[in-house]
PDB file of C-alpha atoms in Angstrom:
ATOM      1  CA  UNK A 227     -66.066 -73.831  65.969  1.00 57.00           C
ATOM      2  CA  UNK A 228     -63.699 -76.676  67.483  1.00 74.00           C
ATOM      3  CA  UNK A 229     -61.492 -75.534  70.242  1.00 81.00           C
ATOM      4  CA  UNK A 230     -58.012 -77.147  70.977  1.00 82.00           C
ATOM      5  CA  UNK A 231     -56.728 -78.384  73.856  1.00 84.00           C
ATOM      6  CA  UNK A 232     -54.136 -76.776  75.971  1.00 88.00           C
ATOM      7  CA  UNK A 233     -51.357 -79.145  74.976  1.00 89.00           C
ATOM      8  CA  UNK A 234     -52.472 -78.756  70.945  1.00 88.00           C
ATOM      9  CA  UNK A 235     -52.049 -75.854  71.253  1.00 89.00           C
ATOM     10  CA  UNK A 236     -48.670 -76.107  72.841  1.00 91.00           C
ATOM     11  CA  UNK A 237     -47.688 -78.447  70.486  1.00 90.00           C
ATOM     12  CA  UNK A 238     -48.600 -75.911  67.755  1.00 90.00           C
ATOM     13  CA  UNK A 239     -45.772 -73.095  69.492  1.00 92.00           C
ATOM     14  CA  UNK A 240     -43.227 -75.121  69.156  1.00 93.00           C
ATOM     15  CA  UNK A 241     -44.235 -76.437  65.338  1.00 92.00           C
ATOM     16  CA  UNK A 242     -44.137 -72.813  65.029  1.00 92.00           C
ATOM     17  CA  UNK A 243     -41.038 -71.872  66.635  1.00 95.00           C
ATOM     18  CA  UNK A 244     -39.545 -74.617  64.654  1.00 93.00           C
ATOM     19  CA  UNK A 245     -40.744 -73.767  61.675  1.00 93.00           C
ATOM     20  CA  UNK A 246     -39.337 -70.025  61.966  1.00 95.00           C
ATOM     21  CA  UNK A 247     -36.036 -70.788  63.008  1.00 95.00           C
ATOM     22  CA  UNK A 248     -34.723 -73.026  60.826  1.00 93.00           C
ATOM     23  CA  UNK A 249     -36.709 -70.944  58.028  1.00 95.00           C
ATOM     24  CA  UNK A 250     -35.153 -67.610  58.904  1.00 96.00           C
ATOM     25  CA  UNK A 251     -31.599 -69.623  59.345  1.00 95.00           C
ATOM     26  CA  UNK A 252     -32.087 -70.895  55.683  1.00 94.00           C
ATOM     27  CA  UNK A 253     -33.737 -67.561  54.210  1.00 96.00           C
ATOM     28  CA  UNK A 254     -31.447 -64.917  55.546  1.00 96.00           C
ATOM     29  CA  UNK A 255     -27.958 -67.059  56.798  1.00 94.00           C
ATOM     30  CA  UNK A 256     -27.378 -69.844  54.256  1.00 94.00           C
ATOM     31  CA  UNK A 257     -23.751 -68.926  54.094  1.00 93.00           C
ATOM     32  CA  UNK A 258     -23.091 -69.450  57.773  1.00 93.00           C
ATOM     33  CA  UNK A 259     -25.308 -72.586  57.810  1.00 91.00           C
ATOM     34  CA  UNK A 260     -23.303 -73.431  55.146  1.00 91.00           C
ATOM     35  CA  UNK A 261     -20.554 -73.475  56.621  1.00 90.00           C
ATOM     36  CA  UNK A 262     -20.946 -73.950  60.078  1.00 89.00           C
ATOM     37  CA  UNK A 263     -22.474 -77.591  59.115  1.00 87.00           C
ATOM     38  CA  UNK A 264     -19.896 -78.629  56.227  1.00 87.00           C
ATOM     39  CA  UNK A 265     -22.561 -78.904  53.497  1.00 86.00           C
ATOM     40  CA  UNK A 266     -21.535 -80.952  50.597  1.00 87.00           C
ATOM     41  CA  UNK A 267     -23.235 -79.230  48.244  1.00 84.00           C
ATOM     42  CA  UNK A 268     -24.640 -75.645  48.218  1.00 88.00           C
ATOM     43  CA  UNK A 269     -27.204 -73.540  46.562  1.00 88.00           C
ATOM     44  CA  UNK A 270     -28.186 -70.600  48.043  1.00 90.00           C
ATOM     45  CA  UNK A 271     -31.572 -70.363  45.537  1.00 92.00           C
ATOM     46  CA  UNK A 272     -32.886 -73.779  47.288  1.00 91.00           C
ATOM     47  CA  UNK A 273     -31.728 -73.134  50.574  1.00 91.00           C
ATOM     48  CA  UNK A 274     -33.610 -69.936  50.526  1.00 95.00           C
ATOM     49  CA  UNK A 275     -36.466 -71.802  48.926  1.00 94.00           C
ATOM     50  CA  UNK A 276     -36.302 -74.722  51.427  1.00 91.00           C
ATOM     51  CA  UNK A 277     -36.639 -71.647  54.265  1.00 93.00           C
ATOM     52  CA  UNK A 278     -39.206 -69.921  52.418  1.00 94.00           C
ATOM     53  CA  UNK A 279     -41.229 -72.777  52.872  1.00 91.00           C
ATOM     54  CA  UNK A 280     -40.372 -73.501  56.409  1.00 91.00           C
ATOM     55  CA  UNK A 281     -41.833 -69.971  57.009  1.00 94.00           C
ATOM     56  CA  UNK A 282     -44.635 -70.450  55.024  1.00 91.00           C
ATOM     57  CA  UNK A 283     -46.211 -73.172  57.017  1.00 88.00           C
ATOM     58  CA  UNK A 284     -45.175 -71.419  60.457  1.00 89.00           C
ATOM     59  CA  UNK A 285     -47.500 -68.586  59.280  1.00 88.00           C
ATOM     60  CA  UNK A 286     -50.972 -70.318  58.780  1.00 84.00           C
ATOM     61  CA  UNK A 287     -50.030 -72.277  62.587  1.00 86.00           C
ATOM     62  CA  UNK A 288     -49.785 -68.322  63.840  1.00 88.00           C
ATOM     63  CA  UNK A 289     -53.305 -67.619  62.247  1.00 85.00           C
ATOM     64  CA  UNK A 290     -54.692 -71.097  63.862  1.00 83.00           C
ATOM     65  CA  UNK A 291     -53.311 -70.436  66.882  1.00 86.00           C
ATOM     66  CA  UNK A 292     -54.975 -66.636  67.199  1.00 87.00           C
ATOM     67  CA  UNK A 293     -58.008 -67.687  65.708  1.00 84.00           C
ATOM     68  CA  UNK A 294     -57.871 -70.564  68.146  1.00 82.00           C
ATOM     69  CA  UNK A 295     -60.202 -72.946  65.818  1.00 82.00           C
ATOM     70  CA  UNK A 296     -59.102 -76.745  65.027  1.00 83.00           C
ATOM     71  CA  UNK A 297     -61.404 -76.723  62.141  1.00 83.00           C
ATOM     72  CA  UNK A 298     -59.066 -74.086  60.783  1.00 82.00           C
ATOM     73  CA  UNK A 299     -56.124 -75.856  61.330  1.00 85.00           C
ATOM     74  CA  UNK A 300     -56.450 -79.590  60.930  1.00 86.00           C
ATOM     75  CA  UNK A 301     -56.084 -80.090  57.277  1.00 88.00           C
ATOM     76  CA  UNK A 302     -52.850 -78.126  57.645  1.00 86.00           C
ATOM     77  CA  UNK A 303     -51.650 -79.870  60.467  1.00 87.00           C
ATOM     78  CA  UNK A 304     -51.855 -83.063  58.536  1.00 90.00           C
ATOM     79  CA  UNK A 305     -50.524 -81.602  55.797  1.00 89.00           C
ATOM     80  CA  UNK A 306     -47.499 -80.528  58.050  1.00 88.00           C
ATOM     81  CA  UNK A 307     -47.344 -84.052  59.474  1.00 92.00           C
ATOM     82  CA  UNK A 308     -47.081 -85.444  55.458  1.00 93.00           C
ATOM     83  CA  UNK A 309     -44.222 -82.559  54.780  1.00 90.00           C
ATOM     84  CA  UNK A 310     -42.327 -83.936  57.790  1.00 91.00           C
ATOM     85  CA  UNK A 311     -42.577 -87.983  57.221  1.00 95.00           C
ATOM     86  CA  UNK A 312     -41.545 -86.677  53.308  1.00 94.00           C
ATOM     87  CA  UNK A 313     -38.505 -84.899  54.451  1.00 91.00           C
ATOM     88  CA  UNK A 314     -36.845 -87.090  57.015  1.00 93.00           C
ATOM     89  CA  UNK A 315     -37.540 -89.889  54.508  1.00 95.00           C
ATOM     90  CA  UNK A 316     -35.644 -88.134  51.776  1.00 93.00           C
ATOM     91  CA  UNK A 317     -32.891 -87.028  55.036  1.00 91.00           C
ATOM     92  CA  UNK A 318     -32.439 -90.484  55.833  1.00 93.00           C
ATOM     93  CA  UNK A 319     -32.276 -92.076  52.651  1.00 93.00           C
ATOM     94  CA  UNK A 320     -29.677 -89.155  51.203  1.00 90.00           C
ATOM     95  CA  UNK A 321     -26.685 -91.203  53.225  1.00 84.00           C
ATOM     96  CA  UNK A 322     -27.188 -93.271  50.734  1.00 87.00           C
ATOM     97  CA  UNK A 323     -26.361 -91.265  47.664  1.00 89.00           C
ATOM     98  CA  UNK A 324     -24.972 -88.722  49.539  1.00 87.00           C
ATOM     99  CA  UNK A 325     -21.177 -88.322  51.007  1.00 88.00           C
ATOM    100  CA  UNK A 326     -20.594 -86.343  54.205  1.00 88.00           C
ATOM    101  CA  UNK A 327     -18.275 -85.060  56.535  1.00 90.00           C
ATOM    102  CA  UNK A 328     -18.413 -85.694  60.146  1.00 90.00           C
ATOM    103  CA  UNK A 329     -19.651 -82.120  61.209  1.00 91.00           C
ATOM    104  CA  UNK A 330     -22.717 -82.485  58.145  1.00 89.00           C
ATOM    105  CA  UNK A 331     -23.347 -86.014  59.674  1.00 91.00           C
ATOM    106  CA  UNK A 332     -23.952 -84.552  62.958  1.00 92.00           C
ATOM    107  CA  UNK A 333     -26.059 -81.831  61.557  1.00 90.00           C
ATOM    108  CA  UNK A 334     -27.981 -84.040  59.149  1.00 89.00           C
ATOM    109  CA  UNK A 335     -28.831 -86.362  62.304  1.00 92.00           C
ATOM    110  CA  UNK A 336     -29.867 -83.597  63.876  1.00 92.00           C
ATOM    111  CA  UNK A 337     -32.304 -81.993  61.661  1.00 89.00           C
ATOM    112  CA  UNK A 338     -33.701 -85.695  61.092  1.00 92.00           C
ATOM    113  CA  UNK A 339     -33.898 -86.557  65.047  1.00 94.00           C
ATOM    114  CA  UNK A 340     -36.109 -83.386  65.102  1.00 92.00           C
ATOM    115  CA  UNK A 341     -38.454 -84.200  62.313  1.00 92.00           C
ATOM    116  CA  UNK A 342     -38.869 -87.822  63.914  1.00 95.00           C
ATOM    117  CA  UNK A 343     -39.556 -86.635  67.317  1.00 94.00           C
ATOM    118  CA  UNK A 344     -42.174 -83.494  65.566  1.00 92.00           C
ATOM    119  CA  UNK A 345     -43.655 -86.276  63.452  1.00 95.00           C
ATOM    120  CA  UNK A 346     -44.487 -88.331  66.420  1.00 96.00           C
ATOM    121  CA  UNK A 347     -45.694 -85.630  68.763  1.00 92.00           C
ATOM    122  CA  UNK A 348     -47.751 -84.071  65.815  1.00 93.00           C
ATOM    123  CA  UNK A 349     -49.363 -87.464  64.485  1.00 95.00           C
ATOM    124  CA  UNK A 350     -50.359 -88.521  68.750  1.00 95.00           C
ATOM    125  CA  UNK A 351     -51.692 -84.651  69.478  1.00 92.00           C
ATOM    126  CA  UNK A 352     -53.331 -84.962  65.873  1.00 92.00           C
ATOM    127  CA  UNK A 353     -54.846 -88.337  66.420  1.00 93.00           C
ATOM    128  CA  UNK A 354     -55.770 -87.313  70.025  1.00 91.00           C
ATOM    129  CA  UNK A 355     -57.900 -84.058  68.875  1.00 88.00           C
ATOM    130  CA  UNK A 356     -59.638 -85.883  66.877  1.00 87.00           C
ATOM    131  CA  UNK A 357     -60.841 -88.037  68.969  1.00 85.00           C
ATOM    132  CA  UNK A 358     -62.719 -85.325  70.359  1.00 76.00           C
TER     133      UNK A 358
END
């Protein structure tokens, strides 16, 4: 069994808080996300679906972090860093395709700013544990 380090596992808590927030904002509140962010297009099935999945992968980071094991966790954790490069390449290249307001601009900058700076904390953490 392969401890992590102190800031893994730090790392991991906010992956996790993450991961639950914006999950339980697009499970249980996709009509106020909706509108607070000026959407341009809206489907409540896939926004639920979208936060479904958020929550699923803040789950199995819970389990790793009680069980405390990086041989538990590190096939997920790259799987989570994959997931995150996938999304904010599909975020950034939807302005292409894609017309927004100002407020969804914001928003979509936003949500891509954090998956750049999770993807770059996750992949030097990742890269850094392994090492060990």
């Amino acid at each position: 069994m392969a401890e992590f380090s102190k800031e893994m596992k730090i790392v991991l808590i906010i992956n996790m808080i993450v991961a639950f927030v914006y999950g339980i904002m697009y499970v249980f509140l996709p009509d106020a996300v909706y509108s607070l962010n000026d959407a341009p297009y809206f489907d409540p099935h896939f926004w639920r679906l979208f936060g479904g999945a958020l929550i699923a992968m803040g789950f199995p980071v819970l389990l790793g972090l009680i069980k405390g094991d990086w041989d538990y966790i590190k096939l997920l954790f790259l799987f989570a860093i994959i997931l995150l490069i996938t999304l904010a390449l599909v975020n950034i290249t939807s302005n292409i395709y894609v017309t927004r307001s100002t407020t969804n601009l914001v928003f979509h900058w936003l949500d891509t700013i954090v998956m750049i700076v999770l993807i770059v904390f996750n992949t030097f953490f990742y890269l850094r544990e392994e090492k060990k």
